[in-house]
XYZ file of C-alpha atoms in Angstrom:
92
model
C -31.403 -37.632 5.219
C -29.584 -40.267 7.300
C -26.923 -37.320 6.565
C -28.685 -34.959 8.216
C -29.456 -37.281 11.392
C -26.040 -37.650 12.442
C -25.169 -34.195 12.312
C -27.478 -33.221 14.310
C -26.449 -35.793 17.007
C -22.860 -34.786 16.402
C -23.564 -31.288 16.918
C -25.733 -32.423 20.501
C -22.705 -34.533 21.638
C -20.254 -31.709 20.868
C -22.618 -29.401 23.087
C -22.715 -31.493 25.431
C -19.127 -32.183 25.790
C -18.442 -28.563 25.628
C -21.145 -27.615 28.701
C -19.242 -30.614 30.904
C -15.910 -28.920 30.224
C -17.602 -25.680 31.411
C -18.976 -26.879 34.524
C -15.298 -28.964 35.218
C -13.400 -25.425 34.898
C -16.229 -24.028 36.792
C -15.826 -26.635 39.844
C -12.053 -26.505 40.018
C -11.506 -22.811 39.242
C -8.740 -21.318 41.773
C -9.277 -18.680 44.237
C -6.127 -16.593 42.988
C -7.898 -13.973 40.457
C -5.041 -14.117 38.181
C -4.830 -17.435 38.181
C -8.402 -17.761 37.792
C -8.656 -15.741 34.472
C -5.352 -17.339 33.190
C -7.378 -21.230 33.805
C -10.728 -19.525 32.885
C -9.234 -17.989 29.290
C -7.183 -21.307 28.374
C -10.148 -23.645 29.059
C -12.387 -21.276 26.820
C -9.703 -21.607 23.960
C -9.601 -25.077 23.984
C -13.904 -25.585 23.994
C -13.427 -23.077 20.844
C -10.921 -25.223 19.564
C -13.080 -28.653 19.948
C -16.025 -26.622 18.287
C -13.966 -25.743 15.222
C -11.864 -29.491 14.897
C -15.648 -31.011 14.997
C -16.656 -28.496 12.374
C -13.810 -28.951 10.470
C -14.168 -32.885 10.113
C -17.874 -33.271 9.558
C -16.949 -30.379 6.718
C -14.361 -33.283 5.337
C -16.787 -35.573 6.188
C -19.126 -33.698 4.383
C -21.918 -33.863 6.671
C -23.872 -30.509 6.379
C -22.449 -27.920 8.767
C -25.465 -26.537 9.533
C -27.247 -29.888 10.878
C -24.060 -29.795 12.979
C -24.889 -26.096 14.262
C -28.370 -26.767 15.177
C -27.267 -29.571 17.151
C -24.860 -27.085 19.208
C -27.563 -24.527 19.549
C -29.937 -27.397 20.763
C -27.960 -27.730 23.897
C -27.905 -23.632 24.231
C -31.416 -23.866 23.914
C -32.127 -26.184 26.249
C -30.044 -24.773 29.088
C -31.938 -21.435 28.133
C -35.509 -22.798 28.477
C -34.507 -24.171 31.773
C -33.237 -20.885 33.242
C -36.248 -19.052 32.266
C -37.907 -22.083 33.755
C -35.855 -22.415 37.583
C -36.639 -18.299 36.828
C -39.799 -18.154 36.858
C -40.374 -21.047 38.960
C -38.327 -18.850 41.896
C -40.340 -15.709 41.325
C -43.550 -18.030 42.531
């Protein structure tokens, strides 16, 4: 169960890393378009990349993979909920 604990944290953390690594590309994108796809594309590999190494080790690891998933998705959910939320509140 303990198991199953750290996963989950594991996968939040990863999540969470990821979404500060999209708002750092997101704050220092260029104003060149080509440029801009070129920094936006690379920086998207590389979040991919960090998603898979984490999944990969916590496989080897063998924490289960899908505690590790649910903690991503916690993070998606979250900044989903508060969309709808800032949504809804703006509609008001």
């Amino acid at each position: 169960m303990i198991q199953v604990f750290i996963a989950v944290w594991i996968g939040c953390l990863t999540g969470l890393a990821g979404y500060r690594k999209i708002v750092q590309m997101a704050l220092n994108i260029p104003t060149d378009e080509v440029a801009g796809k070129k920094i936006g594309t690379q920086e998207y590999m590389k979040r991919y990349l960090m998603y898979g190494l984490v999944l990969v080790i916590c496989q080897l690891m063998e924490f289960p993979i899908l505690a590790v998933l649910v903690g991503l998705m916690c993070n998606k959910g979250a900044i989903l909920l508060y969309a709808l939320k800032e949504k809804e509140d703006f509609h008001e």
